């Protein structure tokens, strides 16, 4: 099965071949590296830019104004902060021009901890991203949905932030991407660049098919009746680990939000009305966290239907993620933290 | 050209009056820059898409757009926040125009963004083997933003040069901060030289000189596909905006008065002609102002419109 980096590559290839994707660009995105996580390796339209995040976002905006589809990459979300006013401008362009200028552009950037990335390769951006009205914000938790969400992002007439959970970039999927060879060694031989000299290397792409994940739709990862756990990105996997560790102590329904904005309130509501308890889990810092908005909504709109207040488990409100594992693991939610949060929530009685 | 310059001046002066009468919350513009602005607008390859010029203008662009064919009504509806305002529907300040049918990108309040955004339109023009140019206007103070450097760096990548026309209207002010206290470089345009970008300085108060300089620059870019940077020395006749009073500054050189002296000396127009042209535009714009004042305001329930394309719901209450 393809890993997430390969899935993103496959999606970009499909889009440049079938969806009129014109440009894929960013720092180290083109040959010979093909991105620091190799997610753009071999992509025909991928090229290297100057080390200039504002130039990268501005270029994407200009291409969108000209009517061209593009995917721009900021190498790590830790370095996207100096573009925040441009992201705001991209998000409000259609609105502030009263519908004159759509801004169809996709920006992808790796987010989150989990690779011992120290202070400036571990930031999250989901809470910031959801405060950029006009943007759509998505984050996949597996390769197949990375493929499907990225194609949806490229096709969307609005600006879309495609947040890549960097800790999952080498995690293989459990389902084949349509057209992906079933033998993963064959896939590697076809689309992974060789070590050493790559000047004459060209990928041999499989015959891919279109597969999209609709933006705004969540997925129930696991059904349950005792409580609901809403998460996204790598914490879908952390949640599953926590439940395995608990050995079936509680029946927990896990929802992978996939799309942070617009978000699938109907899926959350339906599940919470069934289970009466909900935990929102993510790794961005906990103060003005996106999960707080969801918890607020549950606590106000579903107050008379729940057995316990909606709870948020998120990263601690620290200036950064320290490099040493003891520091990182005490900063962002780990498996045991999820176990404890579930047990605390289940212990509460109305 | 003279007629357009007068129209632009009378329109800006009327907009200041509109603000003073309480019919607008804010005025910002560029009276004093008509020589440069009109000269630019008359030479734009006007149309939609990468085959044509793209314009990334700052908030002193009324003369350029009038020269391109914009109606005075558009400026007045914009400053009075009317629902009929074609650029923003009453959502933004004066001089924040956009015209997709002419490739006029939305004017940005954050200073300097236009230099980075122009990279993208120039890239599209280059890929399409177009003769179109991405034209950027900006002030001297705004050249301190990092986006200005982005424009220089990205437009001059060896083998990947972009058809960008970077212009600076140097009025020697950034709101209340004077140029000389902030800039060590002799000319802003000198910053193009280390990148191999053709760089020149012009008298932006002389419409003929400005016209010829722009003509030469655009011809060079269309022919070579490479960028050029030109700095135009201009005047600021009414300060930065209504926030600084918008009063006429006595000691600034006026491009319109200078042009009138020249036209008079050359016996092209008489003093009576000058008076008649000004009165014609004054009266036309006065009547338009009175009409537009009565036009409808945007409705409060329109706030969610166009948050997403095709008016897809963006209000979380309705997710």
XYZ file of C-alpha atoms in Angstrom:
669
model
C 0.000 0.000 0.000
C 1.141 3.556 -0.711
C 2.235 5.722 2.175
C 0.897 9.257 2.526
C 3.845 10.891 0.731
C 3.338 8.553 -2.222
C -0.415 9.144 -2.146
C 0.098 12.918 -2.374
C 2.480 12.396 -5.297
C -0.089 10.222 -7.039
C -2.793 12.829 -6.500
C -0.613 15.599 -7.905
C 0.224 13.475 -10.916
C -3.446 12.690 -11.462
C -4.330 16.374 -11.174
C -1.632 17.648 -13.524
C -2.710 15.014 -16.044
C -6.486 15.250 -15.701
C -7.513 18.325 -13.729
C -5.512 21.042 -15.477
C -3.229 21.556 -12.477
C -0.645 23.962 -13.874
C 1.991 24.521 -11.194
C 3.265 22.740 -8.076
C 5.899 24.786 -6.292
C 7.662 25.599 -3.072
C 11.049 25.322 -1.469
C 12.817 22.084 -2.583
C 9.598 20.856 -4.169
C 11.093 20.196 -7.618
C 13.949 17.945 -8.686
C 16.204 16.574 -7.389
C 14.617 16.310 -3.925
C 10.890 16.437 -4.646
C 10.026 17.867 -1.257
C 11.529 17.207 2.159
C 9.016 14.387 2.596
C 9.298 13.413 -1.114
C 5.603 14.201 -1.577
C 6.244 15.973 -4.907
C 8.947 13.676 -6.276
C 8.631 13.069 -10.006
C 5.691 15.436 -10.427
C 6.099 17.016 -13.873
C 4.926 20.511 -12.969
C 6.844 20.723 -9.669
C 9.553 23.346 -9.401
C 11.785 24.945 -6.810
C 11.182 28.475 -5.600
C 13.347 30.921 -3.706
C 13.267 30.463 0.058
C 10.487 32.995 0.399
C 7.178 31.969 1.922
C 5.472 35.276 1.096
C 6.567 34.945 -2.505
C 5.193 31.389 -2.569
C 1.762 32.392 -1.268
C 1.701 35.530 -3.433
C 2.540 33.481 -6.520
C -0.325 31.098 -5.759
C -2.683 34.050 -5.386
C -1.544 35.561 -8.671
C -1.969 32.258 -10.493
C -5.458 31.979 -9.045
C -6.307 35.488 -10.239
C -5.118 34.439 -13.689
C -7.431 31.422 -13.534
C -4.718 28.767 -13.174
C -4.929 25.882 -10.699
C -1.866 25.429 -8.531
C -0.608 23.684 -5.412
C 1.891 25.664 -3.349
C 3.846 24.167 -0.499
C 5.187 25.782 2.649
C 7.878 23.368 3.748
C 6.749 23.260 7.381
C 3.780 25.097 8.858
C 6.231 26.503 11.404
C 7.331 28.828 8.576
C 3.903 29.880 7.343
C 3.378 32.501 10.039
C 5.058 35.307 8.096
C 2.404 34.863 5.412
C -0.582 35.197 7.724
C -1.796 38.491 6.229
C -1.528 37.020 2.754
C -3.534 33.986 3.807
C -6.104 36.378 5.204
C -6.114 38.322 1.943
C -6.477 35.150 -0.122
C -9.374 34.092 2.086
C -11.210 37.387 1.811
C -10.571 38.207 -1.845
C -13.824 36.745 -3.181
C -15.775 38.344 -0.340
C -14.133 41.769 -0.434
C -14.552 41.964 -4.212
C -18.235 41.090 -3.812
C -17.819 37.914 -5.827
C -15.610 39.353 -8.582
C -12.459 37.328 -7.980
C -12.517 33.691 -6.871
C -9.252 32.417 -5.434
C -8.908 28.732 -6.373
C -5.573 27.700 -4.863
C -4.313 24.879 -2.693
C -1.615 25.343 -0.082
C -0.189 22.243 1.533
C 2.027 22.222 4.572
C 3.200 19.586 7.069
C 1.872 20.058 10.593
C 2.166 18.673 14.079
C 4.689 16.880 16.235
C 5.674 13.234 16.315
C 8.970 13.221 14.405
C 11.202 14.736 17.101
C 11.139 17.928 15.116
C 12.056 20.307 17.928
C 10.607 23.768 18.292
C 10.360 24.755 14.627
C 9.309 21.493 12.975
C 6.515 20.549 15.372
C 4.027 23.386 15.266
C 0.387 22.801 14.567
C -1.628 25.170 12.425
C -5.170 23.843 12.613
C -6.462 26.366 15.148
C -4.873 29.250 13.231
C -6.175 27.884 9.939
C -9.759 27.756 11.133
C -9.522 31.468 11.920
C -8.994 32.320 8.241
C -12.525 32.808 6.899
C -12.901 32.088 3.207
C -10.477 29.155 3.353
C -11.410 25.525 3.503
C -9.175 23.465 5.760
C -8.622 19.716 5.481
C -6.327 17.170 7.124
C -6.169 13.499 6.109
C -5.365 10.605 8.423
C -4.514 7.951 5.811
C -3.072 7.769 2.272
C -6.311 7.004 0.431
C -8.042 10.002 1.954
C -4.956 12.164 1.415
C -5.359 11.334 -2.279
C -9.091 12.023 -2.216
C -8.924 15.208 -0.168
C -6.105 16.651 -2.258
C -8.053 16.083 -5.472
C -11.090 17.738 -3.886
C -8.912 20.663 -2.804
C -7.490 21.147 -6.297
C -10.971 21.035 -7.849
C -12.492 23.419 -5.310
C -13.108 27.017 -6.461
C -11.980 28.347 -3.057
C -8.591 28.513 -1.342
C -7.941 25.233 0.474
C -5.333 24.508 3.127
C -4.255 20.893 2.931
C -2.594 20.148 6.262
C -0.263 17.172 6.112
C 0.244 15.312 9.396
C 3.985 14.944 9.061
C 4.210 11.985 11.426
C 2.017 10.006 9.016
C 3.937 10.715 5.822
C 5.622 7.288 5.894
C 2.627 5.401 7.268
C 1.154 2.972 4.762
C -2.523 2.788 4.024
C -4.933 -0.056 4.494
C -6.808 0.509 1.232
C -5.541 0.805 -2.326
C -5.796 4.088 -4.176
C -7.790 3.435 -7.359
C -5.198 2.384 -9.932
C -2.447 1.751 -7.400
C -0.564 -1.535 -7.969
C -1.329 -4.037 -5.220
C 2.359 -4.886 -4.879
C 3.927 -2.041 -2.896
C 7.398 -2.982 -4.120
C 6.162 -2.463 -7.671
C 4.824 0.971 -6.686
C 8.149 1.904 -5.108
C 9.997 0.846 -8.252
C 7.643 2.921 -10.373
C 7.472 6.220 -8.482
C 10.283 6.418 -5.884
C 13.412 8.151 -7.119
C 16.619 6.133 -6.733
C 19.309 7.146 -4.297
C 22.280 8.924 -5.848
C 22.165 10.424 -9.320
C 18.575 11.180 -10.348
C 19.255 13.344 -13.343
C 17.965 10.756 -15.830
C 15.257 9.269 -13.623
C 11.640 9.593 -14.555
C 8.710 8.081 -12.700
C 6.502 5.482 -14.324
C 3.056 6.389 -13.128
C 0.314 3.801 -12.636
C -2.955 4.408 -14.462
C -4.812 6.204 -11.718
C -8.491 6.843 -11.348
C -10.311 9.751 -9.808
C -11.294 9.401 -6.177
C -12.428 12.336 -4.103
C -13.296 12.809 -0.457
C -15.925 15.550 -0.230
C -14.781 18.564 1.765
C -17.040 19.066 4.762
C -17.802 15.391 5.343
C -16.491 13.433 8.328
C -16.038 9.661 8.485
C -17.014 7.335 11.311
C -13.828 5.345 11.853
C -15.330 3.075 14.478
C -18.877 2.883 15.730
C -19.627 3.007 19.447
C -22.365 3.772 21.947
C -20.750 5.006 25.192
C -19.049 8.177 23.987
C -17.882 10.027 20.885
C -14.277 10.938 20.151
C -13.833 13.526 17.397
C -10.350 13.996 16.008
C -8.333 14.293 12.788
C -4.880 13.744 11.332
C -2.433 11.634 13.264
C -4.603 11.623 16.371
C -7.019 9.317 14.595
C -4.258 6.738 14.939
C -3.487 7.797 18.518
C -7.173 7.407 19.379
C -7.274 3.929 17.875
C -4.164 2.966 19.850
C -5.748 4.231 23.040
C -8.871 2.169 22.447
C -6.822 -0.935 21.719
C -4.935 -0.348 24.939
C -8.220 -0.106 26.846
C -9.232 -3.487 25.486
C -12.862 -2.713 24.904
C -13.504 -1.106 28.306
C -15.889 1.336 26.651
C -17.686 1.449 23.339
C -16.249 4.637 21.808
C -17.378 6.043 18.474
C -14.421 7.616 16.670
C -15.064 10.308 14.083
C -12.335 11.454 11.724
C -13.367 15.015 10.948
C -11.136 15.156 7.800
C -12.435 18.623 7.044
C -11.945 21.241 9.755
C -13.749 24.002 7.896
C -16.434 23.604 6.786
C -16.941 20.889 9.392
C -19.503 18.119 9.523
C -21.698 19.263 12.389
C -24.446 16.858 11.410
C -22.116 13.876 11.882
C -20.940 15.176 15.269
C -24.463 15.963 16.398
C -25.865 12.618 15.335
C -23.142 10.758 17.198
C -23.334 12.878 20.365
C -27.105 12.510 20.519
C -26.499 8.761 20.508
C -23.592 8.535 22.980
C -24.298 11.600 25.215
C -20.596 12.192 25.789
C -17.895 13.685 23.551
C -14.161 14.267 23.587
C -12.486 16.538 21.032
C -8.868 15.543 20.495
C -6.081 17.359 18.622
C -2.517 18.488 19.195
C -2.672 22.240 18.613
C -2.284 24.401 21.716
C -5.263 24.256 24.030
C -6.181 27.954 24.432
C -8.502 29.159 21.647
C -8.161 25.699 20.179
C -10.482 24.683 17.334
C -11.798 21.853 19.514
C -13.003 24.495 21.969
C -15.354 25.866 19.333
C -16.781 22.390 18.753
C -17.102 21.790 22.495
C -18.793 25.169 22.916
C -21.282 24.226 20.248
C -22.055 20.862 21.840
C -22.375 22.420 25.289
C -24.746 25.126 24.098
C -26.811 23.378 21.420
C -26.952 19.885 22.920
C -26.769 20.804 26.614
C -29.972 18.976 27.580
C -28.950 15.860 25.646
C -25.538 15.145 27.153
C -24.453 13.370 30.332
C -21.213 15.327 30.760
C -19.731 18.562 29.459
C -17.897 18.190 26.144
C -14.187 17.878 26.803
C -11.147 19.018 24.806
C -7.799 17.259 24.958
C -5.164 19.266 23.095
C -1.531 20.337 23.242
C -0.431 22.299 26.260
C -0.335 26.061 25.813
C 3.441 26.198 25.495
C 5.670 28.370 23.312
C 6.982 25.290 21.540
C 7.539 21.552 21.516
C 10.818 20.690 23.256
C 13.109 18.297 21.428
C 13.725 15.681 24.110
C 11.065 12.928 24.034
C 10.219 13.643 27.673
C 9.396 17.195 26.692
C 7.503 16.440 23.472
C 5.476 13.642 25.023
C 4.414 15.862 27.903
C 3.402 18.635 25.500
C 1.029 16.997 23.013
C -1.569 14.290 23.738
C -0.160 10.772 23.874
C -1.963 7.442 23.962
C -2.151 7.364 27.751
C -3.485 10.904 27.866
C -6.323 9.833 25.584
C -7.018 6.793 27.773
C -7.228 9.006 30.865
C -9.420 11.563 29.121
C -11.844 8.833 28.052
C -11.928 7.385 31.561
C -12.469 10.834 33.132
C -15.328 11.575 30.775
C -16.950 8.209 31.337
C -16.657 8.641 35.110
C -18.838 11.732 35.031
C -22.488 11.163 35.789
C -25.312 13.579 35.085
C -4.378 63.269 -21.781
C -5.010 66.674 -20.256
C -8.742 66.025 -20.205
C -8.223 62.744 -18.332
C -5.888 64.387 -15.843
C -8.487 67.050 -15.096
C -11.226 64.435 -14.737
C -9.091 62.488 -12.286
C -8.245 65.592 -10.235
C -11.811 66.865 -10.116
C -13.030 63.409 -9.164
C -10.539 63.051 -6.307
C -11.335 66.547 -5.057
C -15.045 65.697 -5.182
C -14.397 62.509 -3.226
C -12.686 64.557 -0.523
C -15.812 66.721 -0.417
C -17.991 63.626 -0.230
C -16.028 62.588 2.855
C -16.244 66.053 4.392
C -20.007 66.194 3.883
C -20.364 62.955 5.811
C -21.310 60.844 2.812
C -18.244 58.643 3.249
C -16.342 57.280 6.224
C -12.885 57.642 4.731
C -11.065 59.013 1.732
C -7.746 57.818 0.441
C -6.291 58.559 -2.965
C -3.525 60.200 -4.917
C -4.260 63.652 -6.307
C -0.980 64.942 -7.690
C -0.171 61.685 -9.484
C -2.372 62.248 -12.529
C 0.549 62.665 -14.931
C 1.925 59.227 -14.159
C -1.435 57.537 -13.618
C -3.041 58.673 -16.866
C 0.129 57.971 -18.848
C 0.084 54.403 -17.547
C -3.616 53.785 -18.060
C -3.483 54.897 -21.685
C -0.899 52.241 -22.531
C -2.335 49.155 -20.869
C -3.002 46.136 -23.064
C -6.526 45.851 -21.732
C -8.453 42.598 -21.541
C -9.113 39.470 -19.511
C -6.730 36.564 -19.072
C -2.994 36.009 -19.434
C -2.852 37.341 -23.009
C -3.330 40.838 -21.601
C -1.652 43.009 -19.012
C -2.444 42.437 -15.357
C -2.600 45.448 -13.072
C -1.588 45.225 -9.431
C -2.353 48.740 -8.324
C -2.150 50.507 -5.014
C -4.726 52.873 -3.601
C -3.694 55.886 -5.719
C -4.907 54.451 -9.010
C -8.014 56.437 -9.966
C -6.228 58.278 -12.833
C -4.987 55.001 -14.320
C -8.436 53.433 -14.249
C -10.146 56.509 -15.672
C -7.657 56.413 -18.529
C -8.538 52.744 -19.050
C -12.215 53.592 -19.342
C -13.587 53.480 -15.824
C -16.619 55.690 -15.200
C -16.646 58.276 -12.441
C -19.719 56.550 -11.026
C -17.624 53.572 -9.989
C -15.325 55.702 -7.824
C -18.224 57.550 -6.223
C -20.213 54.400 -5.474
C -17.116 52.835 -3.925
C -16.379 55.748 -1.595
C -20.043 56.007 -0.595
C -20.254 52.212 0.126
C -23.253 51.695 -2.112
C -24.677 48.303 -3.009
C -24.121 49.394 -6.614
C -20.338 49.644 -6.095
C -19.020 47.235 -8.744
C -15.663 46.643 -7.067
C -16.642 45.704 -3.524
C -20.411 46.083 -3.062
C -19.905 48.630 -0.307
C -17.381 46.513 1.578
C -14.171 48.473 1.134
C -12.548 51.915 1.082
C -12.225 54.416 -1.743
C -9.673 53.590 -4.430
C -9.838 49.830 -3.642
C -11.012 48.858 -7.096
C -11.037 45.604 -8.977
C -12.031 44.854 -12.569
C -11.639 41.204 -13.552
C -12.682 42.006 -17.117
C -9.571 44.193 -17.397
C -7.245 42.030 -15.255
C -7.243 44.673 -12.533
C -6.434 42.745 -9.346
C -8.084 43.839 -6.084
C -6.282 46.775 -4.484
C -4.783 45.637 -1.194
C -4.861 47.633 2.026
C -1.868 45.695 3.414
C 0.979 47.520 1.741
C 3.189 45.679 -0.709
C 1.275 42.434 -1.211
C 0.850 43.330 -4.866
C 4.543 42.713 -5.573
C 4.233 39.070 -4.504
C 0.869 38.459 -6.134
C 2.130 39.843 -9.453
C 4.664 37.014 -9.592
C 1.808 34.582 -10.158
C 0.098 36.508 -12.942
C 3.466 37.089 -14.637
C 4.174 33.372 -14.405
C 0.880 32.634 -16.120
C 1.674 35.201 -18.829
C 5.096 33.661 -19.370
C 3.726 30.107 -19.597
C 1.169 31.305 -22.133
C 3.912 32.990 -24.207
C 1.908 36.181 -23.915
C 3.005 39.736 -24.612
C 1.107 40.733 -21.491
C 2.931 42.393 -18.624
C 2.166 42.285 -14.902
C 2.236 45.948 -13.937
C 2.689 46.915 -10.304
C 2.303 50.332 -8.754
C 3.430 51.198 -5.258
C 4.772 53.986 -3.134
C 8.284 54.663 -1.918
C 7.436 53.746 1.676
C 5.920 50.439 0.616
C 9.200 49.446 -0.996
C 10.483 48.664 2.500
C 8.141 45.678 2.691
C 9.610 42.243 2.071
C 7.210 41.720 -0.806
C 9.092 44.364 -2.787
C 12.226 42.243 -2.481
C 10.179 39.187 -3.441
C 9.198 40.926 -6.657
C 12.834 41.686 -7.491
C 14.109 38.214 -6.654
C 11.404 36.162 -8.336
C 11.222 38.281 -11.490
C 14.948 37.971 -12.128
C 15.625 34.249 -11.576
C 18.183 33.319 -14.238
C 16.442 31.664 -17.153
C 13.048 32.169 -15.521
C 12.707 35.933 -15.768
C 9.184 37.289 -15.560
C 7.437 40.089 -17.474
C 6.937 42.359 -14.471
C 6.860 46.137 -14.601
C 7.659 47.366 -11.121
C 6.844 51.040 -10.721
C 7.316 53.287 -7.718
C 5.483 56.540 -7.309
C 7.916 58.291 -5.015
C 6.161 61.203 -3.307
C 8.762 61.145 -0.539
C 6.204 60.327 2.131
C 4.825 57.331 3.966
C 1.805 58.834 5.734
C 3.726 61.245 8.014
C 7.191 59.711 7.719
C 9.553 61.355 5.266
C 11.561 59.404 2.733
C 14.934 60.859 3.677
C 14.751 59.621 7.252
C 14.098 56.004 6.200
C 15.913 55.296 2.942
C 19.683 54.993 2.583
C 19.434 54.208 -1.121
C 19.640 57.192 -3.463
C 16.779 55.923 -5.601
C 14.375 53.104 -4.791
C 14.782 51.831 -8.340
C 18.517 51.351 -7.707
C 17.517 48.215 -5.823
C 16.791 46.546 -9.154
C 20.350 46.938 -10.375
C 22.019 44.097 -8.403
C 19.431 41.743 -9.894
C 20.248 42.833 -13.429
C 16.873 44.521 -13.724
C 16.677 47.525 -16.030
C 16.191 50.443 -13.631
C 15.375 54.078 -14.311
C 14.188 57.258 -12.602
C 11.726 59.658 -14.221
C 9.916 62.907 -13.612
C 6.459 61.606 -12.773
C 5.004 65.099 -12.753
C 5.582 65.526 -16.495
C 2.881 63.575 -18.375
C 4.821 63.520 -21.634
C 8.024 62.278 -20.007
C 6.066 59.713 -17.993
C 4.188 58.516 -21.070
C 7.368 58.044 -23.086
C 9.172 56.321 -20.214
C 6.303 53.872 -19.714
C 6.069 53.261 -23.445
C 9.752 52.419 -23.635
C 9.637 50.198 -20.544
C 6.585 48.240 -21.685
C 8.088 47.742 -25.145
C 11.272 46.388 -23.544
C 9.355 43.956 -21.302
C 7.051 42.768 -24.094
C 10.058 42.154 -26.315
C 12.419 40.502 -23.812
C 10.035 38.945 -21.281
C 12.274 40.431 -18.596
C 11.345 42.760 -15.741
C 11.947 46.488 -15.510
C 11.750 48.889 -12.605
C 10.975 52.571 -12.953
C 10.694 55.186 -10.252
C 8.521 58.211 -10.903
C 9.034 61.285 -8.759
C 5.557 62.586 -7.992
C 3.775 65.036 -5.701
C 1.278 64.477 -2.916
C -1.175 67.342 -3.009
C -3.695 66.390 -0.330
C -1.725 64.296 2.113
C -2.139 60.578 2.642
C -5.867 60.358 3.338
C -8.732 61.930 5.235
C -6.994 60.720 8.400
C -4.360 63.406 7.835
C -6.864 66.125 6.941
C -6.833 65.874 3.141
C -5.975 69.564 2.867
C -4.156 71.026 -0.124
C -0.403 71.198 0.476
C 0.956 74.526 -0.709
C 4.560 73.738 -1.491
C 4.077 70.649 -3.684
C 4.601 70.842 -7.423
C 1.321 70.372 -9.330
C 1.537 68.283 -12.497
C -1.733 69.689 -13.805
C -0.732 73.342 -13.435
C 2.633 72.579 -15.011
C 0.952 70.863 -17.938
C -1.423 73.781 -18.398
C 1.508 76.186 -18.574
C 3.129 73.994 -21.198
C -0.050 73.599 -23.261
C -0.679 77.326 -23.051
C 2.848 78.156 -24.101
C 2.567 75.739 -27.017
C -0.754 77.366 -27.930
C -2.573 74.026 -27.764
C -5.204 75.243 -25.297
C -6.194 78.615 -23.850
C -7.047 79.666 -20.315
C -10.687 79.631 -21.350
C -10.305 76.037 -22.529
C -8.825 75.022 -19.178
C -11.731 76.636 -17.345
C -14.324 75.080 -19.619
C -12.855 71.569 -19.317
C -12.655 71.754 -15.541
C -16.199 73.118 -15.204
C -17.552 70.428 -17.519
C -16.115 67.638 -15.353
C -16.962 69.408 -12.121
C -20.615 69.690 -13.083
C -20.839 66.125 -14.387
C -19.327 64.706 -11.212
C -21.471 66.955 -8.994
C -24.642 65.663 -10.652
C -23.440 62.061 -10.398
C -22.646 62.517 -6.724
C -26.155 63.752 -5.999
C -27.654 60.805 -7.889
C -25.476 58.175 -6.271
C -26.127 59.507 -2.779
C -29.690 58.232 -3.203
C -28.705 54.756 -4.366
C -29.305 51.787 -2.054
C -26.881 50.681 0.630
C -25.872 47.033 0.964
C -28.267 45.093 3.176
C -27.069 43.676 6.478
C -28.179 40.192 5.564
C -25.724 40.144 2.649
C -22.701 39.712 4.915
C -22.237 36.024 4.134
C -22.520 36.497 0.376
C -19.394 35.422 -1.533
C -17.552 34.054 1.481
C -17.245 30.905 -0.613
C -17.611 30.603 -4.368
C -21.102 29.990 -5.718
C -22.406 31.218 -2.371
C -21.785 27.855 -0.735
C -22.718 28.157 2.914
C -19.832 29.370 5.093
C -21.818 30.089 8.269
C -21.016 27.392 10.830
C -24.466 27.812 12.354
C -25.824 26.191 9.218
C -23.274 23.386 8.798
